[in-house]
PDB file of C-alpha atoms in Angstrom:
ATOM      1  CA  UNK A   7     -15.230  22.965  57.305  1.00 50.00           C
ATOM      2  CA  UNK A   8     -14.320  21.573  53.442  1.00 68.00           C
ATOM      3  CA  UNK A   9     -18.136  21.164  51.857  1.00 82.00           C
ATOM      4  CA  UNK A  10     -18.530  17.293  51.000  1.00 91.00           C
ATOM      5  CA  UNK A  11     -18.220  15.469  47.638  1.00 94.00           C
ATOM      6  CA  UNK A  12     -21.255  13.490  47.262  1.00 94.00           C
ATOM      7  CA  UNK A  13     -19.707  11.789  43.843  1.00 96.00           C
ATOM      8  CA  UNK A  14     -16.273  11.272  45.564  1.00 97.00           C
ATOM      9  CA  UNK A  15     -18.503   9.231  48.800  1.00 98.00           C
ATOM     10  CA  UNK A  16     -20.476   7.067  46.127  1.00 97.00           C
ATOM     11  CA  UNK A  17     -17.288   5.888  43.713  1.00 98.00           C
ATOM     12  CA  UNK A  18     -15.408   4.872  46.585  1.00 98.00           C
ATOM     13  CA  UNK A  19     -19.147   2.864  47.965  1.00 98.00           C
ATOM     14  CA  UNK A  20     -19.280   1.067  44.827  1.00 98.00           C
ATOM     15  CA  UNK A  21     -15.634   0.121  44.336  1.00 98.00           C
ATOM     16  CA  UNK A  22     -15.659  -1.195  47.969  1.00 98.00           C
ATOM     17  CA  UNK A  23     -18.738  -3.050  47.206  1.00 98.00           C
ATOM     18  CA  UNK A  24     -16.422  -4.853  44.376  1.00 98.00           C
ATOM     19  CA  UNK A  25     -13.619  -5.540  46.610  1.00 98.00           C
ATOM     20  CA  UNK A  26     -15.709  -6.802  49.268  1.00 98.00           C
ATOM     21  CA  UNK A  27     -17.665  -9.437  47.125  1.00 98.00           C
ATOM     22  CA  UNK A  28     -14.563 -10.756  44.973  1.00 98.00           C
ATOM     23  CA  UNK A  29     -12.479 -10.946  48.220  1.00 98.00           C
ATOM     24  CA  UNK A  30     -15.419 -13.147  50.436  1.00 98.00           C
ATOM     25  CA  UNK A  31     -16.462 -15.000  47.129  1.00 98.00           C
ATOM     26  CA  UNK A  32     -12.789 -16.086  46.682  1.00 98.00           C
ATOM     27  CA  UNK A  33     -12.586 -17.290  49.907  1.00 98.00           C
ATOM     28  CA  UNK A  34     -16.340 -19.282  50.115  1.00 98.00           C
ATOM     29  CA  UNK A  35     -14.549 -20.895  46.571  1.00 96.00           C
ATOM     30  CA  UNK A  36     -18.126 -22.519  46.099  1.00 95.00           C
ATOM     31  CA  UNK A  37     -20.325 -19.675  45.277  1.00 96.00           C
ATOM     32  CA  UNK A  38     -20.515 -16.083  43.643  1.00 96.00           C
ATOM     33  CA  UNK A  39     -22.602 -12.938  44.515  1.00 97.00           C
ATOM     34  CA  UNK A  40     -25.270 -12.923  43.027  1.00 96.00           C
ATOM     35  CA  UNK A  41     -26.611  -8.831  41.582  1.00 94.00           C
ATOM     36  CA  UNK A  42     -30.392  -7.356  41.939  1.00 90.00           C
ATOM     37  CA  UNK A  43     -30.372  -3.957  41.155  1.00 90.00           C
ATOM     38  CA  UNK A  44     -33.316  -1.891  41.969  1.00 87.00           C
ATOM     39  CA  UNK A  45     -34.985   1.512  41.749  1.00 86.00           C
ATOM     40  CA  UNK A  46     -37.251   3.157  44.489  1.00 82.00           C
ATOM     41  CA  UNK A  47     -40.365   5.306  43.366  1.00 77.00           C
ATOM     42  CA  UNK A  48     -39.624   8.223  45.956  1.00 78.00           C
ATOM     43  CA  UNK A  49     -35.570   8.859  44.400  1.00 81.00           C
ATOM     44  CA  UNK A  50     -32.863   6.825  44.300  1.00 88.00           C
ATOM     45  CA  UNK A  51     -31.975   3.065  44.299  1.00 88.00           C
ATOM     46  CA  UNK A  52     -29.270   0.259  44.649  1.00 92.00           C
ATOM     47  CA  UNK A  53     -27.601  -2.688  44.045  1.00 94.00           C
ATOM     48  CA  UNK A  54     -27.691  -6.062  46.364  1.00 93.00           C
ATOM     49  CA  UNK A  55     -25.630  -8.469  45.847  1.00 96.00           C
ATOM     50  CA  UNK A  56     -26.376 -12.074  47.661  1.00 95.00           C
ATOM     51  CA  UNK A  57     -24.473 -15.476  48.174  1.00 96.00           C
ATOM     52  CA  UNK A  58     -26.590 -18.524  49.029  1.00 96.00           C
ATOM     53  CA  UNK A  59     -25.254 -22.145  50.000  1.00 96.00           C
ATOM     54  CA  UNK A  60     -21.465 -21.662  49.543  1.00 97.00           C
ATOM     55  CA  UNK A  61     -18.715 -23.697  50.605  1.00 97.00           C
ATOM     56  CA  UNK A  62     -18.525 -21.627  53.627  1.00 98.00           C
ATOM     57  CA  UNK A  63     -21.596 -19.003  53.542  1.00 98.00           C
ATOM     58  CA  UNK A  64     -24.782 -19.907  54.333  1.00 98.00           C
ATOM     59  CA  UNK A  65     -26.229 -16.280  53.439  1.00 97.00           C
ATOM     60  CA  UNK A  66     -24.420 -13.496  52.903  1.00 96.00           C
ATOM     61  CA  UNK A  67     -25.443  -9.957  51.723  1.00 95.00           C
ATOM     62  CA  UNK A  68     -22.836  -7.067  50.574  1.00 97.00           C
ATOM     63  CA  UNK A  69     -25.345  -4.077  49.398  1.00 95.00           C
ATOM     64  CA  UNK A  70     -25.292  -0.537  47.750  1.00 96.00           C
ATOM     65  CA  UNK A  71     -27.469   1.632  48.246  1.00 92.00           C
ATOM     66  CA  UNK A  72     -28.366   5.634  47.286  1.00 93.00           C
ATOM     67  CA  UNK A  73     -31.515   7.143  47.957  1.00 90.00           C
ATOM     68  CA  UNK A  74     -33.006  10.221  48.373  1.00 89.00           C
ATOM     69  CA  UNK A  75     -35.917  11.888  49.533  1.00 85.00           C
ATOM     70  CA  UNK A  76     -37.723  15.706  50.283  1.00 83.00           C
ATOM     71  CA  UNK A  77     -38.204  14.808  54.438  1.00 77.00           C
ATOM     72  CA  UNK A  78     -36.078  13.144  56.890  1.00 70.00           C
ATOM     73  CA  UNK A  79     -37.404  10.022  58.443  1.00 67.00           C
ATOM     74  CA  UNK A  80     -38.168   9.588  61.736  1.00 69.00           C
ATOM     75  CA  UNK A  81     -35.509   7.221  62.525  1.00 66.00           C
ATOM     76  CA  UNK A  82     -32.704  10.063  61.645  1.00 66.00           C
ATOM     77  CA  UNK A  83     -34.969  13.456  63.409  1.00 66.00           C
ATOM     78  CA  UNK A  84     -35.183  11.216  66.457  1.00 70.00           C
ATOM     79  CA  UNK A  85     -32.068  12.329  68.021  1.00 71.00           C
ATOM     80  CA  UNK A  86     -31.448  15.448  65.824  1.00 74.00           C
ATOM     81  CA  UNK A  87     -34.801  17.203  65.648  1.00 75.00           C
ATOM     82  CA  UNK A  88     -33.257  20.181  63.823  1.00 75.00           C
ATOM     83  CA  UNK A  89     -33.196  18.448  60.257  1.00 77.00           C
ATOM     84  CA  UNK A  90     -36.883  17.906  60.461  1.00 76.00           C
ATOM     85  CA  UNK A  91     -37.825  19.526  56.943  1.00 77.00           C
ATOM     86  CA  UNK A  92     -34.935  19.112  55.044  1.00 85.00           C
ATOM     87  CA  UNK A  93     -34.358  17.308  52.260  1.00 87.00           C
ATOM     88  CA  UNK A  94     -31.713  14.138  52.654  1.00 89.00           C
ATOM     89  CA  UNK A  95     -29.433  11.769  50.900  1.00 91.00           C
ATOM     90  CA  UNK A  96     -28.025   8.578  51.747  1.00 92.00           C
ATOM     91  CA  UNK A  97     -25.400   6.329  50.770  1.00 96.00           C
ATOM     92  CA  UNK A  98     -23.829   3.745  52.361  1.00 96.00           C
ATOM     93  CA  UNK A  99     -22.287  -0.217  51.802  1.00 97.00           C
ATOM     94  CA  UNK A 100     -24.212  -2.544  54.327  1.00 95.00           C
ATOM     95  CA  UNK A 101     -23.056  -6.419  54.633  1.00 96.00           C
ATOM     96  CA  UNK A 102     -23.437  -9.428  56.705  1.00 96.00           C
ATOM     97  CA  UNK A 103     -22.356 -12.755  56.123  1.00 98.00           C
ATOM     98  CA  UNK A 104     -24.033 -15.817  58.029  1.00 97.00           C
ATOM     99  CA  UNK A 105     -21.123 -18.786  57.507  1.00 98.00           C
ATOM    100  CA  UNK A 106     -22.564 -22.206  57.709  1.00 97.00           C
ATOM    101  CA  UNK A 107     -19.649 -23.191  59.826  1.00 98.00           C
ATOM    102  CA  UNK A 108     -20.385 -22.770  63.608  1.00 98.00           C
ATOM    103  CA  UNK A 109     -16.635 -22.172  64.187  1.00 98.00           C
ATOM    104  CA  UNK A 110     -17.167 -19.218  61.839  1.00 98.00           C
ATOM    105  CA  UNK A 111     -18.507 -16.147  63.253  1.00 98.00           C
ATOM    106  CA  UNK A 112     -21.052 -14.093  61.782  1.00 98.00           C
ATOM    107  CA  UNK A 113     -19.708 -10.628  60.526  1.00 98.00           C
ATOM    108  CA  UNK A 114     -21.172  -7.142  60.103  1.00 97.00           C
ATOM    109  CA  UNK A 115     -19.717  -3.920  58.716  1.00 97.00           C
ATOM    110  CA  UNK A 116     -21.318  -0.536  57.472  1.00 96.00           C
ATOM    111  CA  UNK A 117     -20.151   2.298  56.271  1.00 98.00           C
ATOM    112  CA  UNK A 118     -22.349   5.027  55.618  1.00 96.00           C
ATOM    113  CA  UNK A 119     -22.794   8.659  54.386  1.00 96.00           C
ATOM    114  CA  UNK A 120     -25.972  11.352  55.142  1.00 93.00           C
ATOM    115  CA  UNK A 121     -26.913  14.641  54.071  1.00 92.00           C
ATOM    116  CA  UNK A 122     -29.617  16.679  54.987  1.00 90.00           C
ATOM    117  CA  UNK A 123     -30.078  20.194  52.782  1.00 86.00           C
ATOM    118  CA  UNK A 124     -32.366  22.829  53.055  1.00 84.00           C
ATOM    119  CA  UNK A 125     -32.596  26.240  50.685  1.00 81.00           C
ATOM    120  CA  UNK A 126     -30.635  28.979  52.065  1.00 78.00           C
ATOM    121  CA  UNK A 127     -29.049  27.106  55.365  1.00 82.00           C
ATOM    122  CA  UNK A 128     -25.343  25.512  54.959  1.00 85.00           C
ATOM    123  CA  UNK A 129     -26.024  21.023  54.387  1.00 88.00           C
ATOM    124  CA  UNK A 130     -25.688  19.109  57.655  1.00 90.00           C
ATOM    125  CA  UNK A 131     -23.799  16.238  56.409  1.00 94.00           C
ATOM    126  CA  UNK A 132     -22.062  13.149  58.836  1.00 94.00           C
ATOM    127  CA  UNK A 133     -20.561   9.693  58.392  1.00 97.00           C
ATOM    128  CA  UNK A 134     -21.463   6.461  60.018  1.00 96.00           C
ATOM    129  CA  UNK A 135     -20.598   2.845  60.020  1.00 96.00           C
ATOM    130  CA  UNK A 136     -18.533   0.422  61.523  1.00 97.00           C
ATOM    131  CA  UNK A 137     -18.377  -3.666  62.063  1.00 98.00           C
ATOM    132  CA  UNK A 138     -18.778  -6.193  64.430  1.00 98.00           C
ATOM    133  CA  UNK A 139     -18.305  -9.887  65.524  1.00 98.00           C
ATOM    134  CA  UNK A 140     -20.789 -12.522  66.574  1.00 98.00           C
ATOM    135  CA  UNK A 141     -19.326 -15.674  67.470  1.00 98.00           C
ATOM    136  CA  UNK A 142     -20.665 -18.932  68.566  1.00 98.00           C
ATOM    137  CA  UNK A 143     -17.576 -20.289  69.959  1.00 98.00           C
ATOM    138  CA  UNK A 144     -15.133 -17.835  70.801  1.00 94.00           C
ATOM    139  CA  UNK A 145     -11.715 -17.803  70.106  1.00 96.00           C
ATOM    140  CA  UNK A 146      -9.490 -15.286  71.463  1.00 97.00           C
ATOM    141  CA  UNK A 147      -6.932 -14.966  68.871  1.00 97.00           C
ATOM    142  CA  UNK A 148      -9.508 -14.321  66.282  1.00 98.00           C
ATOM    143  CA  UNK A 149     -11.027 -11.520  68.522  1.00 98.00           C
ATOM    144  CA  UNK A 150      -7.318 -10.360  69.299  1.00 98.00           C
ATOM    145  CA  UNK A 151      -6.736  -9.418  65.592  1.00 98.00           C
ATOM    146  CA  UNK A 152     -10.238  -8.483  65.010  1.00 98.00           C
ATOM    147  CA  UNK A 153      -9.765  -5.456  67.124  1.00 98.00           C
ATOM    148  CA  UNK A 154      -6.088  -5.513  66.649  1.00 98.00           C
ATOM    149  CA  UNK A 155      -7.107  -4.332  62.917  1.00 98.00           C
ATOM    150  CA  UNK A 156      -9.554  -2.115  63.971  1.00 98.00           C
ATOM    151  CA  UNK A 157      -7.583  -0.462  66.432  1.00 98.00           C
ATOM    152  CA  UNK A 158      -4.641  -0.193  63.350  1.00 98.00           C
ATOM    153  CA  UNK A 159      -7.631   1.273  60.929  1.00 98.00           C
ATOM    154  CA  UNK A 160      -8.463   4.065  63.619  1.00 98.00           C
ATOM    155  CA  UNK A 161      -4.678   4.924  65.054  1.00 98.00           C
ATOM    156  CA  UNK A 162      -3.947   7.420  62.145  1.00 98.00           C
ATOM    157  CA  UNK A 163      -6.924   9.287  63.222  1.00 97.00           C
ATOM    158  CA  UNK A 164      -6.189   9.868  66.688  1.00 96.00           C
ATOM    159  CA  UNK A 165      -5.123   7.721  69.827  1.00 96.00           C
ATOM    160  CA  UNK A 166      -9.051   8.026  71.353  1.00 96.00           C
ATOM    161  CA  UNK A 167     -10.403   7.005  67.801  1.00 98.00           C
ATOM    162  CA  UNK A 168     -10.388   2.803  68.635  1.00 98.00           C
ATOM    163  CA  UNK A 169     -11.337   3.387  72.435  1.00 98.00           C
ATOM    164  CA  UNK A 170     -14.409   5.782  71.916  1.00 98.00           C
ATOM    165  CA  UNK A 171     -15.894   4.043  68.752  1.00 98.00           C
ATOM    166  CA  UNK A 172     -14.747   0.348  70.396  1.00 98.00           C
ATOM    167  CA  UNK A 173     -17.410   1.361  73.537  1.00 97.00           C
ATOM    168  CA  UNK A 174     -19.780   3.095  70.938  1.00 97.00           C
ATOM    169  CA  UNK A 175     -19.819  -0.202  69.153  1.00 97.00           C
ATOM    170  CA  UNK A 176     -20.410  -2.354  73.210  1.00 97.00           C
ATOM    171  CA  UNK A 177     -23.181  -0.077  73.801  1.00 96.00           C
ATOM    172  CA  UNK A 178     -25.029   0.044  70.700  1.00 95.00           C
ATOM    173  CA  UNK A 179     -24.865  -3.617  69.676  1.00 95.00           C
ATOM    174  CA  UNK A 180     -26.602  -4.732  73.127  1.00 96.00           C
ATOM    175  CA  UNK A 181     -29.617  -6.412  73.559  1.00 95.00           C
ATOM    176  CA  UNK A 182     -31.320  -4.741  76.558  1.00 95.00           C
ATOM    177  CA  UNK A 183     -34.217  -6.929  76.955  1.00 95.00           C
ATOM    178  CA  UNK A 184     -31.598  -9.689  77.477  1.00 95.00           C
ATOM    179  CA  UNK A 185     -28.917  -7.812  79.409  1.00 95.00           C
ATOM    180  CA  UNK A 186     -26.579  -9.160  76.729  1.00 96.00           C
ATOM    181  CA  UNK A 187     -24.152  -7.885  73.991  1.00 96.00           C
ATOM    182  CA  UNK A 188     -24.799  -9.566  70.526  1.00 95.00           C
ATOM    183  CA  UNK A 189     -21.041 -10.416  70.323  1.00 96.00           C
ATOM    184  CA  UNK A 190     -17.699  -9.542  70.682  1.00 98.00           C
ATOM    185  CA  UNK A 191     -17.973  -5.920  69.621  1.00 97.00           C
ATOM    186  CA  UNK A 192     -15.520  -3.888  67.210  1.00 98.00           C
ATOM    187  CA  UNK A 193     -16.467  -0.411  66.079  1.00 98.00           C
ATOM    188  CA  UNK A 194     -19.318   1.826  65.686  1.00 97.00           C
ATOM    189  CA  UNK A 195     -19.606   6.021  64.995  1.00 97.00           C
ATOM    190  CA  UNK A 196     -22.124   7.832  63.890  1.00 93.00           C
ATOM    191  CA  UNK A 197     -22.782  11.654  63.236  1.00 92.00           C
ATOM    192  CA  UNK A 198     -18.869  11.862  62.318  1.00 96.00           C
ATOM    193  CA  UNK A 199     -18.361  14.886  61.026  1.00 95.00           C
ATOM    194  CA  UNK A 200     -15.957  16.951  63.191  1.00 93.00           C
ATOM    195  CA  UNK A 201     -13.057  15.979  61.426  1.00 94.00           C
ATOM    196  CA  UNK A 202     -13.990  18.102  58.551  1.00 95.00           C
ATOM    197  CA  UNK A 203     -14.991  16.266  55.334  1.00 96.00           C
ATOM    198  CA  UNK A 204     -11.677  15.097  54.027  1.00 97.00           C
ATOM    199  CA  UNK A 205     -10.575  13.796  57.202  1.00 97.00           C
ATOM    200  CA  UNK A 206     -13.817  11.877  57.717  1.00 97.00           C
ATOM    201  CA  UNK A 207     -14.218  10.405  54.295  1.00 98.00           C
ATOM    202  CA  UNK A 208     -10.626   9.114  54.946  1.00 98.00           C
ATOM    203  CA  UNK A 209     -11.472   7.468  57.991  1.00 98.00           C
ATOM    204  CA  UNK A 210     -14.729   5.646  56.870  1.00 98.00           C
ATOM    205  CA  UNK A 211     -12.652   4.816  54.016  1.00 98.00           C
ATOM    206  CA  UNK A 212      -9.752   3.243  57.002  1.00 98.00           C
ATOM    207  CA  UNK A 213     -12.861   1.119  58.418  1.00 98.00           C
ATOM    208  CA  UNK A 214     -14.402   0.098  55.096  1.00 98.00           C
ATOM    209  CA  UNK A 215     -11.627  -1.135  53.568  1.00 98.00           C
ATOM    210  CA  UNK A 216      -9.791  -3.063  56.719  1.00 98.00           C
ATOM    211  CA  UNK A 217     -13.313  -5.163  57.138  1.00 98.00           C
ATOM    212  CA  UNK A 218     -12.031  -8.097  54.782  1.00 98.00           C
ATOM    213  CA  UNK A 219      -8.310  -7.668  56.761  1.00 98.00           C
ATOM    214  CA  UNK A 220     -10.471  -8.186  60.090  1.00 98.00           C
ATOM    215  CA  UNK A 221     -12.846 -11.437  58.851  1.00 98.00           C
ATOM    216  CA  UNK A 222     -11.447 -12.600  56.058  1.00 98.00           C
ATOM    217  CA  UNK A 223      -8.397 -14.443  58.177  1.00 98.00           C
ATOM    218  CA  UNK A 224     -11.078 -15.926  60.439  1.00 98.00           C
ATOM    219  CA  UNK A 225     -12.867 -17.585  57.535  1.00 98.00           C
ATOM    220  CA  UNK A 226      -9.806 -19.169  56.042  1.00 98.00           C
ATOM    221  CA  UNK A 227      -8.751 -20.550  59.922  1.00 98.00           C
ATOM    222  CA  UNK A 228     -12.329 -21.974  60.926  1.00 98.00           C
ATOM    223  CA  UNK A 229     -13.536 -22.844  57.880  1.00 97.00           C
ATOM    224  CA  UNK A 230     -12.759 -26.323  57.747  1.00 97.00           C
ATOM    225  CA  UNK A 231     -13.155 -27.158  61.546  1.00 98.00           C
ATOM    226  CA  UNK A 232     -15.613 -30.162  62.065  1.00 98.00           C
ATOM    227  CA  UNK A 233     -18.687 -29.945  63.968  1.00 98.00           C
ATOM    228  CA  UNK A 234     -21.834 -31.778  64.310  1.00 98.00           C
ATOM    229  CA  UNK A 235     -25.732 -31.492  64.846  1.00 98.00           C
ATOM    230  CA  UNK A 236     -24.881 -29.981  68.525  1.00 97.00           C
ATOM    231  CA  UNK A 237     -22.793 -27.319  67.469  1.00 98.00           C
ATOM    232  CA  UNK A 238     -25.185 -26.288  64.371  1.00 98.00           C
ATOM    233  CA  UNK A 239     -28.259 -26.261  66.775  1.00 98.00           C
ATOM    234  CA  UNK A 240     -26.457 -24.092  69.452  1.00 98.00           C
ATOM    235  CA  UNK A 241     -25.710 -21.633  66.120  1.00 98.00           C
ATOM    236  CA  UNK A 242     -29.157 -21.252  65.075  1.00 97.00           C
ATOM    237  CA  UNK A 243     -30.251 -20.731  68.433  1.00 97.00           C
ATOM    238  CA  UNK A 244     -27.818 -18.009  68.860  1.00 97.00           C
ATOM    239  CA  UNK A 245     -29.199 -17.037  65.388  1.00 97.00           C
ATOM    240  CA  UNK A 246     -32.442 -15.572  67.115  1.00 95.00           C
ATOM    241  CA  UNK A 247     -30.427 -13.454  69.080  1.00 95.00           C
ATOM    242  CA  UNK A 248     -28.793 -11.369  65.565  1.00 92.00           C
ATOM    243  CA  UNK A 249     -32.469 -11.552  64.623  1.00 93.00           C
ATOM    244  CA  UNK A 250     -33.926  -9.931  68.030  1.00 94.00           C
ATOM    245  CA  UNK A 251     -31.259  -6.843  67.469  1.00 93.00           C
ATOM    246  CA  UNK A 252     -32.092  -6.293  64.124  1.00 89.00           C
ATOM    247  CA  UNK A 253     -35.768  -6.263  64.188  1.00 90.00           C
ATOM    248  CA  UNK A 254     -35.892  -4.029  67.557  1.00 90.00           C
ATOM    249  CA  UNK A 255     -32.728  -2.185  67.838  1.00 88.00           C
ATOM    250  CA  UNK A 256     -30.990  -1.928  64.478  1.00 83.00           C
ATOM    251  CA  UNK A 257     -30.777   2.244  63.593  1.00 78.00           C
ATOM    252  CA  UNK A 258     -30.257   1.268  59.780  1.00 78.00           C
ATOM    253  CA  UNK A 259     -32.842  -1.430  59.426  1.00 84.00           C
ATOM    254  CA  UNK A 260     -35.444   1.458  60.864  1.00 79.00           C
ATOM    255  CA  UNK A 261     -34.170   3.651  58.544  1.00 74.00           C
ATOM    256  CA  UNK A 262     -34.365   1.715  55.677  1.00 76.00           C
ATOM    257  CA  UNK A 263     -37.999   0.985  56.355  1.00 80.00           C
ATOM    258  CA  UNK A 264     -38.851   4.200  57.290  1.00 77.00           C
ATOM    259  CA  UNK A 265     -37.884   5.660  54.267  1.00 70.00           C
ATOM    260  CA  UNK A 266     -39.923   2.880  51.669  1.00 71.00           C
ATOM    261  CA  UNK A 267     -36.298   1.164  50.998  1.00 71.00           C
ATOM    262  CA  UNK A 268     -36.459  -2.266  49.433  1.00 78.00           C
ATOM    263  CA  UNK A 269     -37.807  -4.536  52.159  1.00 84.00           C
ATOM    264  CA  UNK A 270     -35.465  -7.813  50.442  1.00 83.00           C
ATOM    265  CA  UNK A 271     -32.337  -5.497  50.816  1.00 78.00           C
ATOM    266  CA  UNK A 272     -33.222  -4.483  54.345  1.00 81.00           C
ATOM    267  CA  UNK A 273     -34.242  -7.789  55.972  1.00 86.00           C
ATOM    268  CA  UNK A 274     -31.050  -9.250  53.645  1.00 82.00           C
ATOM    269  CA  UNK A 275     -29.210  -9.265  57.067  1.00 84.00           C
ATOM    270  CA  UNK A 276     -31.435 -11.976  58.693  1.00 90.00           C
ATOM    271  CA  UNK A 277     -30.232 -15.465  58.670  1.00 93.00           C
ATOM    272  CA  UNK A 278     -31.839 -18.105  56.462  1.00 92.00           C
ATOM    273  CA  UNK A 279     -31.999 -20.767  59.447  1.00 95.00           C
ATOM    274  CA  UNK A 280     -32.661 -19.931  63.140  1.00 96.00           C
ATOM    275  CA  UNK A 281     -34.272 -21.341  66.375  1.00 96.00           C
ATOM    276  CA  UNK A 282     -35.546 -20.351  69.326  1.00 96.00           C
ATOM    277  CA  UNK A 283     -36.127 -22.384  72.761  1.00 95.00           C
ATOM    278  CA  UNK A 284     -38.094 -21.444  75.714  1.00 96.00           C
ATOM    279  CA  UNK A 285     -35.834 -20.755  78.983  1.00 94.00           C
ATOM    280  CA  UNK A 286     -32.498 -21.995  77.332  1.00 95.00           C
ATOM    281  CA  UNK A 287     -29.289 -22.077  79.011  1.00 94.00           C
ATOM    282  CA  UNK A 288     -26.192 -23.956  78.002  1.00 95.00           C
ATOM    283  CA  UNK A 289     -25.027 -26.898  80.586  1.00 95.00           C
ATOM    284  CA  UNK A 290     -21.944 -25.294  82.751  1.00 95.00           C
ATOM    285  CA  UNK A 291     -18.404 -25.634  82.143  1.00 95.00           C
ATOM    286  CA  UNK A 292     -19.813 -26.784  78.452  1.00 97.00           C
ATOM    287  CA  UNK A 293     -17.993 -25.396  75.428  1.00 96.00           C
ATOM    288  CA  UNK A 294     -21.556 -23.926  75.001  1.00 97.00           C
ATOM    289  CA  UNK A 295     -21.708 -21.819  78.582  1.00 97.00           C
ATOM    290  CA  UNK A 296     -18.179 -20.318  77.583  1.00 97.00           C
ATOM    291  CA  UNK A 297     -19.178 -18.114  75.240  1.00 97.00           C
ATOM    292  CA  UNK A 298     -21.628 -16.712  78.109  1.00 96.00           C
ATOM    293  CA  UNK A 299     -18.929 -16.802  80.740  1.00 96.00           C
ATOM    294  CA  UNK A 300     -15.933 -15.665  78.247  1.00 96.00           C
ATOM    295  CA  UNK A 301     -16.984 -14.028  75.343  1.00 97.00           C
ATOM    296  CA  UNK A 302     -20.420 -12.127  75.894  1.00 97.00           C
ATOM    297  CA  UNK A 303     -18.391  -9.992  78.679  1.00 93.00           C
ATOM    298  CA  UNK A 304     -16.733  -6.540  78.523  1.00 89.00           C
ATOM    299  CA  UNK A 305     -13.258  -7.553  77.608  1.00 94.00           C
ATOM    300  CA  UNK A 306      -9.893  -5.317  76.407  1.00 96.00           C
ATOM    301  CA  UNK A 307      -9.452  -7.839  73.163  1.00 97.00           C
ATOM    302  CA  UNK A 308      -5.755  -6.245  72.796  1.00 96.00           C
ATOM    303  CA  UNK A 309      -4.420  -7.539  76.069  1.00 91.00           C
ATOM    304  CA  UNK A 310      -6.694 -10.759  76.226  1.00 79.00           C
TER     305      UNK A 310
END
């Protein structure tokens, strides 16, 4: 197995950082990213980058980090016990963006790289990452070419590549305590390393750098759709439910904590408005109830 390029992993982090911001930024046409670059006392550091009251983003977060550290947190030993004691580093490009727009959907996408060293034993190294869509009215052509360029990210890989990491990513973004997914799914991998460095880096690269491909389309298309004080209070009350993952489920948001990470960059993902009512349910046949009955169900996106 080819031994991994730390430097190589962080250049191409940062550049898609760049690309990222200048391509959402250009879109919102009302706002820039704004940089906060920080330093953590145990090793390491980063570099958030934050949009507020845009045209079209209501928050949105694009952020770097690299940090480092002598022991493994608990969220990483939980399901690989064996790197308890070793030394670690982490990299990785974490974003969401929270559109003001209810038409919009929110958007998530991660791509991440660990390695855990120890004196005398070879590194355990793996990739992560992935992204995700959270609509509050569903549309099925923009989940059609959501996964259509996921699927075309992950086919030079291998032909099980999009269905493995497409369940990966219906399983793991699921709120259990609600019996629920989050959204309409996309991808998600983690501990990817069987492909041999190389071939890994080159497919988190595939994912990381077909995000904007996948959401940036679906901006431009709902952007400008009109909506009123019902469709903005139905969004913030689907808010609570990106919230509920995050806080409870979310692998990187433990992580981050877990490891003294900057709590602003972490808890960047939450939204800046959200609601929650008691025993909710949306009115049936309403445009509301179809995301329930439609969108929040296991669905084959490419033949929908």
């Amino acid at each position: 197995m080819s031994q991994p390029d730390k430097a190589a992993v962080k250049a191409y982090l940062l550049k898609l950082q760049d690309s990222i911001c200048d391509a959402l930024a250009a879109e919102d046409g009302g706002a820039s990213f704004v940089e906060d670059s920080w330093q953590r006392e145990e090793g390491g550091g980063g570099r958030s980058r934050v949009l507020t009251d845009g045209a079209v983003i209501e928050k949105g977060g694009v952020n770097f980090s690299h940090v480092h550290g002598t022991q493994m947190p608990a969220s990483a030993t939980a399901h690989r016990p064996e790197l308890a004691g070793r030394s670690f580093e982490a990299m990785g490009v974490s974003l969401v963006i929270h559109p003001k727009n209810p038409y919009v959907p929110t958007s998530h996408a991660n791509v991440r790289f660990f390695i855990a060293e120890k004196e005398g034993a070879d590194p355990v190294w793996w990739f992560g990452g992935g992204y995700d869509l959270t609509p509050y009215y569903g549309n099925k052509e923009d989940c059609r070419h959501w996964h259509q360029t996921a699927f075309d990210a992950c086919q030079p890989f291998g032909e099980d590549i999009y269905p493995r990491f497409k369940k990966w990513c219906d399983d793991y973004f699921y709120l259990k305590h609600r019996d629920e997914p989050r959204g309409v799914g996309g991808l998600f991998f983690d501990d990817l390393n069987e492909l041999g460095f190389e071939k890994s880096f080159a497919f988190m690269q595939a994912v990381g750098d077909s995000y904007v491909d996948a959401y940036r389309p679906i901006m431009a298309k709902r952007k400008d759709i009109a909506y009123g004080e019902r469709e903005r209070e139905f969004q913030l009350y689907r808010r609570g439910r990106y919230v509920e993952f995050n806080l409870v489920f979310d692998r990187g948001t433990l992580f981050g904590l877990q490891t003294g990470g900057r709590t602003e960059s972490i808890l960047m993902s939450l939204p800046p408005l959200v609601r929650w009512e008691y025993d909710w349910h949306p009115q049936p046949g309403s445009p509301e109830s179809e995301l329930y009955d439609i969108y929040l169900k296991p669905c084959d996106w490419l033949e929908a």
